[in-house]
XYZ file of C-alpha atoms in Angstrom:
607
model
C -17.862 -47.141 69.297
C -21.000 -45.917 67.833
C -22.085 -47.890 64.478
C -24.055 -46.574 61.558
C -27.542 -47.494 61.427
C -28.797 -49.267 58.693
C -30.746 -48.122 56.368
C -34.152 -50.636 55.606
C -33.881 -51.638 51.913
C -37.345 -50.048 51.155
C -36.300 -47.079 51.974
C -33.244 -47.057 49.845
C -35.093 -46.184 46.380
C -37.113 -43.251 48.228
C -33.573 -41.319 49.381
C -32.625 -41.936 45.852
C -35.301 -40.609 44.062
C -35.347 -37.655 46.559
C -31.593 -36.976 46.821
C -30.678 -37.903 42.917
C -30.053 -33.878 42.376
C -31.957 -33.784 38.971
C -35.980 -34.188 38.784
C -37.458 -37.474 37.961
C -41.363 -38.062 36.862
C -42.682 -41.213 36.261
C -45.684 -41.902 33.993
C -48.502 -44.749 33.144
C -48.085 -45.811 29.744
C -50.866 -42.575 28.603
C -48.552 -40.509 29.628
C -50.125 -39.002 32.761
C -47.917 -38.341 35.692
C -48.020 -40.757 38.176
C -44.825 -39.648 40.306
C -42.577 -36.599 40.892
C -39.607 -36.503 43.292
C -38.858 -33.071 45.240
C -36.431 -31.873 42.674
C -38.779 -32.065 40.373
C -41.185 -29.675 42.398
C -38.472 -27.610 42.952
C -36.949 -27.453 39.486
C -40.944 -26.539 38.087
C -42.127 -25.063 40.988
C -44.465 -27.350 41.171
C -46.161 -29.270 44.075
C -46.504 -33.395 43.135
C -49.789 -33.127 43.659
C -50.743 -30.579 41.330
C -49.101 -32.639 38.609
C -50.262 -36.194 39.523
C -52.858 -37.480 37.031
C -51.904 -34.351 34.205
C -50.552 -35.592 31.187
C -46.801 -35.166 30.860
C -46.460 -33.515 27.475
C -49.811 -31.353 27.699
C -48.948 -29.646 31.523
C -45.093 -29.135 30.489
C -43.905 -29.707 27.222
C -42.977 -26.525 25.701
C -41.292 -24.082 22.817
C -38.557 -21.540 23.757
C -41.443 -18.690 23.882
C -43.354 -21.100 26.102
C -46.123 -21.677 23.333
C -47.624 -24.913 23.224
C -45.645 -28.040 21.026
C -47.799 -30.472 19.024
C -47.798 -33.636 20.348
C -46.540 -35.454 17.386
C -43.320 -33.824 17.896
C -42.935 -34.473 21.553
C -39.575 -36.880 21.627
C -39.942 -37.518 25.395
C -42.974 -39.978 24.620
C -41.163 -41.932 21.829
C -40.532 -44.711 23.865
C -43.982 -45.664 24.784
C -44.683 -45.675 21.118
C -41.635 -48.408 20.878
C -39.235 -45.445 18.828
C -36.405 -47.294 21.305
C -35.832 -47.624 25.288
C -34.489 -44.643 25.504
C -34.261 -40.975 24.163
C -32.634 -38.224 25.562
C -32.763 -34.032 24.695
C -31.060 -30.461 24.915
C -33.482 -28.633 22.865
C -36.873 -28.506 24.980
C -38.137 -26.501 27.506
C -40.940 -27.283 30.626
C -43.313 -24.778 31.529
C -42.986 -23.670 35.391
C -45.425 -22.288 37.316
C -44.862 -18.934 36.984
C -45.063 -19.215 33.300
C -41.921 -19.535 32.390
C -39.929 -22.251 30.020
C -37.118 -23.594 31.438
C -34.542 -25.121 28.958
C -34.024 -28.429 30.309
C -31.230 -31.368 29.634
C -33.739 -34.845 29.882
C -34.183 -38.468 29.465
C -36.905 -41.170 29.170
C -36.623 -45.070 29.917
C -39.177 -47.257 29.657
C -40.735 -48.054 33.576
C -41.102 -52.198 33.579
C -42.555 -54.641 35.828
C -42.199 -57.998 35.373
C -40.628 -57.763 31.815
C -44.155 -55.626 30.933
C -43.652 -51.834 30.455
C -46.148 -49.994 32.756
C -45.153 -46.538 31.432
C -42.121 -44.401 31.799
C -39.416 -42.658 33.551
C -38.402 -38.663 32.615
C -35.566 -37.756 34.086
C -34.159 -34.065 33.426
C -32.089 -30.870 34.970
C -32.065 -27.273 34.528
C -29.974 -26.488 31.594
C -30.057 -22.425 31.821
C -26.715 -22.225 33.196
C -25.438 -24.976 30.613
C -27.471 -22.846 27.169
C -26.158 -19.705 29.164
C -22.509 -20.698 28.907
C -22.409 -22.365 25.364
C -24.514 -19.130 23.793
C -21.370 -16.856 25.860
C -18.917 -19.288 24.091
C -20.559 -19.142 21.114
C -20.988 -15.494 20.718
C -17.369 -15.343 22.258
C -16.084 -18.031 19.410
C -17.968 -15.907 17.359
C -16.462 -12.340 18.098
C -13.145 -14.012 18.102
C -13.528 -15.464 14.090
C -15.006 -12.183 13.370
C -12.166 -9.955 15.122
C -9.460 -12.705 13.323
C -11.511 -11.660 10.168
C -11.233 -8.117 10.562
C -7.655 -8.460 11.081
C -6.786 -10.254 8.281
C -8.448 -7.526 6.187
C -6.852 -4.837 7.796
C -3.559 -7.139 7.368
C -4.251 -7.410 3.663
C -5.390 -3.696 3.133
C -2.028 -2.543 4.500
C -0.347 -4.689 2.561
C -2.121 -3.445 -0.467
C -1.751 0.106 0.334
C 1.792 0.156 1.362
C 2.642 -1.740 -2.243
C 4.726 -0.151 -4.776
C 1.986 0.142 -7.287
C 0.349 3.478 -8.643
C -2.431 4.621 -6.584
C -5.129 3.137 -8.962
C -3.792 -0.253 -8.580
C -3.442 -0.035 -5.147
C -7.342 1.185 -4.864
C -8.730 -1.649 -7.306
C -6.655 -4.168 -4.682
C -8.066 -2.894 -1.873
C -11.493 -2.689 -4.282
C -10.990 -6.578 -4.232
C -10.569 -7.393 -0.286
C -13.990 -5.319 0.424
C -15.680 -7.431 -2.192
C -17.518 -9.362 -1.225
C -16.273 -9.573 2.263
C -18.409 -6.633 3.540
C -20.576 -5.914 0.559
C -21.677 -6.457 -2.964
C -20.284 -4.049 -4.491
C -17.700 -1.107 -3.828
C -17.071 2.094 -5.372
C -14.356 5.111 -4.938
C -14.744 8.759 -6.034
C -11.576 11.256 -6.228
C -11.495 14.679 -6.903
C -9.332 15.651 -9.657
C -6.415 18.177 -9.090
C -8.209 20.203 -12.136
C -11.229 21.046 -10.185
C -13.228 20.154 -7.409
C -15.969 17.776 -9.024
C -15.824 14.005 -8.549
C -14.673 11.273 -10.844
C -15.536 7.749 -9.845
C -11.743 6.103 -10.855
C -12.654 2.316 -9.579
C -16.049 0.176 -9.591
C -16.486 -3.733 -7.971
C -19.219 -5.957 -8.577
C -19.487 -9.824 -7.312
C -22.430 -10.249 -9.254
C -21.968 -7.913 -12.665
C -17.759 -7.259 -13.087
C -18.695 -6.119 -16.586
C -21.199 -3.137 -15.348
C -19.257 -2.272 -12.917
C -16.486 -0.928 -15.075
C -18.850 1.070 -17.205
C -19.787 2.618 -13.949
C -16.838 4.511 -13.710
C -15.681 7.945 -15.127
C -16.837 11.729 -14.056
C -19.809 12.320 -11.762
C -22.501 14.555 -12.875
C -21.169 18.481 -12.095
C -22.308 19.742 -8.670
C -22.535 15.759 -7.112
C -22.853 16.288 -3.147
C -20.673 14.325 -1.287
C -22.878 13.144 1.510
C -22.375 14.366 4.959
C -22.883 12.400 8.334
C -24.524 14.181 11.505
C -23.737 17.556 9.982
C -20.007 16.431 9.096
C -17.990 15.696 6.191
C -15.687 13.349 7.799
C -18.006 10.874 9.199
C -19.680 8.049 7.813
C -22.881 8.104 5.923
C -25.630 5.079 5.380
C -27.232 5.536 1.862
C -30.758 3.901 1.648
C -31.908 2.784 -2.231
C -35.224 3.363 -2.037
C -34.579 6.622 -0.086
C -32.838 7.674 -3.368
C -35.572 6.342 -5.435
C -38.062 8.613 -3.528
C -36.208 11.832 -4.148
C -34.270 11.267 -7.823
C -33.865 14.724 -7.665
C -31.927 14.784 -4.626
C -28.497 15.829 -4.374
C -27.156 11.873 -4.007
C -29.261 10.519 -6.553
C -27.445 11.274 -9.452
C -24.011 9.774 -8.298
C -25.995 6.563 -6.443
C -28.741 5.293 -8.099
C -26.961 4.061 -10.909
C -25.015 1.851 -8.907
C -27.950 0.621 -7.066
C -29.907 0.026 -10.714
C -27.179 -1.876 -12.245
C -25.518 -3.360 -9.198
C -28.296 -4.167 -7.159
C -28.089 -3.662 -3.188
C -30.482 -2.135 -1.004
C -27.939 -0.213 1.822
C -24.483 1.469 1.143
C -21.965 3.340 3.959
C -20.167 5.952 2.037
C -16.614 6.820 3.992
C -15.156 10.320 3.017
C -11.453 9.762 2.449
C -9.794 12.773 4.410
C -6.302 13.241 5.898
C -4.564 16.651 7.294
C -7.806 18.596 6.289
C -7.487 17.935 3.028
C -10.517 15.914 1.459
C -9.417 13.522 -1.280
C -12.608 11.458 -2.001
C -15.137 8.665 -0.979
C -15.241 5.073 -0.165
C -18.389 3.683 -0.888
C -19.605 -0.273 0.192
C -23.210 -1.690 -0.446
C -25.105 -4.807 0.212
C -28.134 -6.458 -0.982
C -31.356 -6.821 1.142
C -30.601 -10.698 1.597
C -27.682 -9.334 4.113
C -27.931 -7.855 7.301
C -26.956 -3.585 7.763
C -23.272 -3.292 8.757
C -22.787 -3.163 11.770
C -21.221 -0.179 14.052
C -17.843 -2.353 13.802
C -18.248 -2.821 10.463
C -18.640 0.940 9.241
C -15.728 1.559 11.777
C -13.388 -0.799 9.878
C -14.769 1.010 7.048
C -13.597 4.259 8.158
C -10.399 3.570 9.241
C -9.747 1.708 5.828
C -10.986 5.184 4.335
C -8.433 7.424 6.298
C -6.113 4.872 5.694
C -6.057 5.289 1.970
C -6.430 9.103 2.309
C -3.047 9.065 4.147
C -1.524 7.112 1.216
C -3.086 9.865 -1.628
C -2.000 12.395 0.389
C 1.468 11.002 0.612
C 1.369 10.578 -3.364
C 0.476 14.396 -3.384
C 3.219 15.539 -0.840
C 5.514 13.506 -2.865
C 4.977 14.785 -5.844
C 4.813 18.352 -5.216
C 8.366 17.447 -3.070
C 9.504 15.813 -6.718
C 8.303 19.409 -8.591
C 10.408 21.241 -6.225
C 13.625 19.201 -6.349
C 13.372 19.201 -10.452
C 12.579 22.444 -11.282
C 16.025 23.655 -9.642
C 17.871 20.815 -10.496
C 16.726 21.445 -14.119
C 17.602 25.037 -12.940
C 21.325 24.104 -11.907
C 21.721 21.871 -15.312
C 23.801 24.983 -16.990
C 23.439 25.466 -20.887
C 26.645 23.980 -22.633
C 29.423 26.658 -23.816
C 29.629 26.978 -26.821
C 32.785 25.928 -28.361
C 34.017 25.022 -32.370
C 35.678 22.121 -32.054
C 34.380 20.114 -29.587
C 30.805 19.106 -29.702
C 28.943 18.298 -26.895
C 25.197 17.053 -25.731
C 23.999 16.477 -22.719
C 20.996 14.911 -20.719
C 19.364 15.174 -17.707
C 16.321 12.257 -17.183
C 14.528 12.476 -13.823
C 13.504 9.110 -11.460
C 10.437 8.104 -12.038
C 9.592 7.739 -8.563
C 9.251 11.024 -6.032
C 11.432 9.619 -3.367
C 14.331 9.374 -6.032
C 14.721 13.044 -6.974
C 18.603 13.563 -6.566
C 21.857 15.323 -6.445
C 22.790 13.775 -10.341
C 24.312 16.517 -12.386
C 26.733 17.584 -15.586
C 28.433 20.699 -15.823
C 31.374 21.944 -18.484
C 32.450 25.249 -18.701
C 35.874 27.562 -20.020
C 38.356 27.859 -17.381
C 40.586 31.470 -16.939
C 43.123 29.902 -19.338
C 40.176 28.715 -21.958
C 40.688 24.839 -21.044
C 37.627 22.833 -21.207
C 36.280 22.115 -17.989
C 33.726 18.691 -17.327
C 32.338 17.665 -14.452
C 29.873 14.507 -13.890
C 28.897 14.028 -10.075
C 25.875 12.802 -7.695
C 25.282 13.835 -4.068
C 24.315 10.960 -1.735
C 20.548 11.037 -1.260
C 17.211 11.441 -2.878
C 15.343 13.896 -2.204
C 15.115 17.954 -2.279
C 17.647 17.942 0.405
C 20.201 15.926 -1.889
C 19.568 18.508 -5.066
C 20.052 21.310 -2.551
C 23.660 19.796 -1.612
C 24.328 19.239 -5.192
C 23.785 22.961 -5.780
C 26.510 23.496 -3.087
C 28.781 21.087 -4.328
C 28.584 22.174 -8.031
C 29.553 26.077 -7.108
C 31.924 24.675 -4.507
C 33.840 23.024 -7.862
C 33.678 25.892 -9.982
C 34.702 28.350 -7.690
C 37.900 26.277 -6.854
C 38.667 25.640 -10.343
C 38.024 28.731 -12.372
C 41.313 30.454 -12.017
C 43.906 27.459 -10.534
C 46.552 26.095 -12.127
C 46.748 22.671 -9.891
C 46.122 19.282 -11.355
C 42.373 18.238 -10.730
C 43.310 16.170 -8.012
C 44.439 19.284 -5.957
C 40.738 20.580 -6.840
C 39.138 17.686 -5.807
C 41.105 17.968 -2.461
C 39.923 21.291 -2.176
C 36.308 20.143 -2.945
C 36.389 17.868 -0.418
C 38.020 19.862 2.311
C 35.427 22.754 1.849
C 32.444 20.261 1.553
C 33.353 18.814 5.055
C 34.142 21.387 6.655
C 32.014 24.597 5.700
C 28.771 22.444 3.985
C 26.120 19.979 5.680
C 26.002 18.039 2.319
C 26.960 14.494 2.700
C 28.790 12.154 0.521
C 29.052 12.582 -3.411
C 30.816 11.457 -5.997
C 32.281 13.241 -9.020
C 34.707 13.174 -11.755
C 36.364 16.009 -12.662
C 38.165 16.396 -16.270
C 39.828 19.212 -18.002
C 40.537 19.119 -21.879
C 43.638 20.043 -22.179
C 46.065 20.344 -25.501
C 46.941 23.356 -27.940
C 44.711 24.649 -30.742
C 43.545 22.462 -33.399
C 45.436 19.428 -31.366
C 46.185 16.807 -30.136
C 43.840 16.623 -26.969
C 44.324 14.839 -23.981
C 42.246 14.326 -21.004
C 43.045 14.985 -17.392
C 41.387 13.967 -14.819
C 40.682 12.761 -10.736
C 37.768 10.512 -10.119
C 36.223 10.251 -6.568
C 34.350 7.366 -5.946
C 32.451 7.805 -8.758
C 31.387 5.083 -12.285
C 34.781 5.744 -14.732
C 34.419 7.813 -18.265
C 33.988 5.653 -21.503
C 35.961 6.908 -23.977
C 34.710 5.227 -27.372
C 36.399 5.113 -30.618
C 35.301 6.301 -34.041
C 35.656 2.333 -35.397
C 33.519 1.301 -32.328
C 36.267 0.415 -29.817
C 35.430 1.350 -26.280
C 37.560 1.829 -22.917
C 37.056 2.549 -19.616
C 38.833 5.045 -17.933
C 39.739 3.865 -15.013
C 42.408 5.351 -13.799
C 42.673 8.195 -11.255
C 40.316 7.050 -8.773
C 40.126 7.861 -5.443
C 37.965 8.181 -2.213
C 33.979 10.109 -2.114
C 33.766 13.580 -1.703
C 32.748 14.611 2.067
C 34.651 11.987 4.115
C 37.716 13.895 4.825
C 39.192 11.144 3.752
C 43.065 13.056 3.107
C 42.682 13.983 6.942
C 41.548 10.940 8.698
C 42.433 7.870 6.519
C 45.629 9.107 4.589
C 43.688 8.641 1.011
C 44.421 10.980 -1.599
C 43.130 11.485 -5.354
C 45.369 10.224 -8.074
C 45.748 12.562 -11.083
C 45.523 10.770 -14.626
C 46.103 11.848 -18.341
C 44.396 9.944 -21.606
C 44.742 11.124 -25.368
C 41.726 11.461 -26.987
C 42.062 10.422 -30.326
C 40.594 12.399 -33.085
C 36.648 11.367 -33.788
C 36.287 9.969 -30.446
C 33.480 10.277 -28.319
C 34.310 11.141 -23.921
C 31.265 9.973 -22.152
C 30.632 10.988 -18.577
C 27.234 9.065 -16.878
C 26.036 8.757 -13.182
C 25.122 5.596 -11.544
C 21.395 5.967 -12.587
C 22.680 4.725 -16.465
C 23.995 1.656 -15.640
C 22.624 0.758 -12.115
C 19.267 -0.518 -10.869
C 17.544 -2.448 -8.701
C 17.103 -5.341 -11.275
C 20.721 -5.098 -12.614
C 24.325 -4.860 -11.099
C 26.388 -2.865 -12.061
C 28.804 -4.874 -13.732
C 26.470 -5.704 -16.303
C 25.088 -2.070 -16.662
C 28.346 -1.323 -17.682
C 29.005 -4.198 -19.958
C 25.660 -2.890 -21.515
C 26.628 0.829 -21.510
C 30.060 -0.278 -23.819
C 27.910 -2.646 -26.110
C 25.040 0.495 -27.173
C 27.683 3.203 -27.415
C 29.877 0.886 -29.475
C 26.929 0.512 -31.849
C 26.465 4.121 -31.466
C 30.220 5.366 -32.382
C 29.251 6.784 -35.351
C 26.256 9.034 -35.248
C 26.149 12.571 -33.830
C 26.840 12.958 -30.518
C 23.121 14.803 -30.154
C 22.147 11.511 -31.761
C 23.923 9.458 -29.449
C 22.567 10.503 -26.389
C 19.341 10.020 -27.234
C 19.678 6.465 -28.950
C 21.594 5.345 -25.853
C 18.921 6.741 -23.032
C 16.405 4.973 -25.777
C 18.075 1.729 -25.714
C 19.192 1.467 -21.905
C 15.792 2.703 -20.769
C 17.038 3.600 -17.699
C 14.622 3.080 -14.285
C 14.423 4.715 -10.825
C 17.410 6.566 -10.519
C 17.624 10.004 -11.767
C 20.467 9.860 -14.302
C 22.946 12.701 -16.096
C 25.328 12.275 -18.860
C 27.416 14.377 -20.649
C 28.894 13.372 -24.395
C 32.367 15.045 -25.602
C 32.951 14.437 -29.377
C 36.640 15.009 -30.090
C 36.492 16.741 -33.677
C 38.135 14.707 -36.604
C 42.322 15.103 -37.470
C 42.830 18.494 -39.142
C 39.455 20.321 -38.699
C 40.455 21.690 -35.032
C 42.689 24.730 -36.592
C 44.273 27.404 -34.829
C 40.983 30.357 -34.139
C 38.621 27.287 -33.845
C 38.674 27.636 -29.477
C 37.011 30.736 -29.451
C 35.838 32.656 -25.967
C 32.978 31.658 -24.523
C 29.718 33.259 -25.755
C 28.337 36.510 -23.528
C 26.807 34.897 -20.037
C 23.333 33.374 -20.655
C 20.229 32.719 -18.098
C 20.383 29.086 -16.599
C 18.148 26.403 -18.734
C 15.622 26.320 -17.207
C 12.301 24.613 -19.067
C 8.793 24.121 -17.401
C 7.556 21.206 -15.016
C 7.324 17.764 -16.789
C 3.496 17.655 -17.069
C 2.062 15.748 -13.864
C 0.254 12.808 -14.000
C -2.724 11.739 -11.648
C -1.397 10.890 -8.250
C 0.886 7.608 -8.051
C 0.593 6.916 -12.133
C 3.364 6.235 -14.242
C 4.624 8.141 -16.703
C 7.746 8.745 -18.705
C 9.737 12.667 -17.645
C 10.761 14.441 -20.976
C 14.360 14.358 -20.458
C 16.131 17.925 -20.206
C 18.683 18.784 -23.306
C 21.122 21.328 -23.340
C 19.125 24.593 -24.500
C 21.788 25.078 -27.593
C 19.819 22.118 -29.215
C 16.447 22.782 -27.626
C 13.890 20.097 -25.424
C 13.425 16.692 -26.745
């Protein structure tokens, strides 16, 4: 069996030194070089020769750029000057032979003999590969908190956008993420529906909040928008002193007083542009202190621009959808008949909101036989589809009921076989009433309710009832066919002085109150309200409910006192008149709130 030699014990510090895998110098205590192991000639490119006898710090010792250090800074040396035994390093570099400086990863020890130090040992390694990976994980760490950044602002601008406040809150939000997260100050400019020049509607400053809203407000007539690479839709970089060198130029007017009172030295304007349509600009600037955005940067910034020209163009979509819808619902709202002895009002109050234009409506009108006809009803939905179905649900009713003898729950039947069967319209409800009783009196009301809020009838000392009874299933679920339901008839007197209210959800239902204590609020005002005209007490009631979101219709019936209805008083109905049909509530900038003039029957004119 062979047996491994032995290796002399002088030897063993020589295969050390050259086998260690990182270089090693040694030096007398002047620093000069009195030893270098083959890793160190490899590592510098250096022969040992060539370095013996050169001082340490002057032949290697270098910056990043390879230019020379001073030798008062030189930490490998620090322990021949007794700053410690040892010192160690990341941060330098060693010149190699072909002029290069390689980052290095070192150490220095004192070199003793005999308890006396004779000068010292430098130990070190290449550290390229090391300085190579932490600068990839630093610019990756880097990216990574930028890219997180990014999309928490894109989280919080979609937030902000897809809010439920009017579209100049939503821009002085989004105003606030930008700033001063990628700039110093942020500006956007809308074009008015009026005309085609530019009004700056929202202004944010870190530095000067104050100037910044006396900043906004009409641009000068003819302002430029600026155009990128011979293109209105892309993004443009604005230069200050550019502006300053041509103050007549077409950007000048609209910039430089931003710059002046702002500060900033760069801006990226972002046109805000959806379907073709242009809507405005996004403007961000930043002071000379920070860097230019980047390409990322103005790319965030332009698809936070077509982001909010999406949501102004939705505004505008939705309210020329909302126009539509009311002017023939308005339309459809038919003037009151005129008739002695009963006096009636009615109102029509839109939704505030586009997306709630719907089916609510009020109708009364003479049947054949001269009873009073009154109808209250909404069609499921809201939108111009929903006051389309209304429109086929209304002439469905009147059709059916004009010359028939049947009790309104056969014409409700009828209603509601026709609706399902010959008509897309879905669901609605509706009450349907008929004044019935000889001339002069006693009156009594008849009625079938389907699915929808019960009449208040209301007293002339204030006492109040709900008129419950009759109620059956919605309109448009063919509900006698597949379910067995049917639609009670029932019969109330109406006393003389009494006041017949018929209302749609939207009076006493919202999203911040139940019904059940609509309702309880609905009795409480008219109550209070028994005793003034029934024009009068429409009006007071919308005034005092306030009523929110929902469109909402109502239609007031006051029975006339005991002995003035007299025989001749329930004359015809007056020759046929046009529908009412008054002019588009006056539109407010896109996504503001305002109040809708509420639509009165045209025998007492627009209030």
């Amino acid at each position: 069996m062979n047996t491994p030699r032995a290796v002399p014990g002088s030897e063993v510090p020589h295969a050390v030194l050259r086998d260690a895998g990182v270089g090693v110098l040694t030096t007398d205590t002047s620093g000069r070089i009195t030893y270098a192991n083959p890793w160190a000639e490899r590592l510098l490119d250096r022969p040992a020769h060539r370095m013996t006898g050169r001082d340490v710090h002057d032949l290697l010792h270098r910056r990043a750029d390879g230019s020379p250090l001073p030798r008062s800074q030189c930490p490998l040396l620090a322990p021949l000057v007794g700053a410690g035994d040892t010192a160690t390093g990341n941060e330098d570099h060693f010149l190699r032979a072909d002029g290069s400086a390689m980052p290095i990863h070192w150490a220095t020890t004192p070199l003793r003999v005999g308890g006396r130090t004779v000068g010292l040992v430098v130990t070190f390694s290449d550290y390229s590969a090391q300085r190579e990976a932490e600068e990839r994980a630093a610019a990756h760490t880097a990216g990574l908190e930028a890219l997180t950044g990014r999309l928490h602002l894109m989280e919080g601008a979609s937030e902000v956008l897809m809010s439920s406040d009017d579209t100049p809150g939503r821009i002085r939000r989004l105003l606030r993420l930008l700033v001063p997260e990628l700039g110093e100050w942020a500006a956007v400019d809308l074009y008015p529906e009026e005309d085609g020049s530019l009004e700056r509607v929202a202004v944010r400053s870190r530095a000067h909040p104050r100037r910044a809203s006396r900043l906004e407000g009409p641009l000068p007539p003819g302002t430029c928008p600026p155009a990128g690479k011979g293109r209105r839709d892309e993004p443009v970089r604005i230069d200050a002193d550019e502006l300053r060198a041509a103050p007549d130029g077409p950007l000048a007017a609209a910039y430089l007083p931003l710059f002046d009172r702002l500060g900033g030295r760069t801006a990226v304007c972002v046109p805000l542009r959806a379907r073709r349509r242009p809507y405005g600009l996004l403007t961000v600037a930043r002071t000379a202190r920070d860097p230019a955005p980047s390409d990322e940067e103005v790319r965030l910034l332009t698809d936070l621009g077509r982001r909010l020209a999406l949501v102004l163009d939705n505004v505008r979509l939705y309210d020329e959808q909302r126009d539509v819808a009311e002017t023939m619902q308005r339309q459809l709202l038919t003037p009151l008949p005129q008739v002695d002895h009963l006096r009636m009002a009615a109102r029509y109050l839109p939704a505030q909101s586009a997306l709630e234009v719907g089916g609510d409506w009020y109708d009364a009108f003479l049947l054949k036989n001269g009873v009073m006809a009154l109808v209250i009803g909404d069609v499921v939905g809201h939108d111009l589809e929903a006051a389309s179905h209304m429109a086929e649900v209304r002439n469905m009713l009147r059709a059916l009921a004009w010359d028939r003898q049947e009790p309104p729950s056969l014409i409700v039947h009828g209603v509601d076989d026709a609706v399902t069967n010959t008509s897309d319209a879905p669901m609605a409800t509706l009450v349907f009433a008929r004044i019935e009783g000889p001339l002069g009196g006693p009156w009594q009301l008849h009625w079938s309710n389907a699915g929808h809020p019960p009449p208040l009838l209301i007293a002339p000392d204030g006492g109040t009832r709900y008129l419950t009874g009759g109620h059956g299933p919605l309109i448009g679920m063919n509900a006698a066919l597949h379910l067995g339901l049917r639609w009670p008839d029932a019969r109330h007197d109406l006393p003389p002085g009494s006041t017949l209210l018929l209302y749609t959800d939207g009076l006493v239902e919202s999203r911040g109150r139940p019904i059940d204590l609509g309702m309880a609020t609905l009795r409480h005002h008219a109550s209070m309200l028994a005793r003034h005209t029934v024009d009068d007490f429409c009006d007071a009631l919308l005034d005092r409910i306030a009523p929110s979101g929902d469109d909402t219709a109502l239609l007031a019936v006051r029975v006339p006192e005991a002995g003035m209805g007299a025989p001749g008083d329930h004359r015809p109905p007056p020759p046929p008149q046009s529908p009412y049909s008054p002019a588009a509530p006056h539109r407010a900038a896109p996504g503001s709130a305002q109040e809708h003039p509420r639509v009165q029957d045209p025998a007492h004119g627009d209030r």
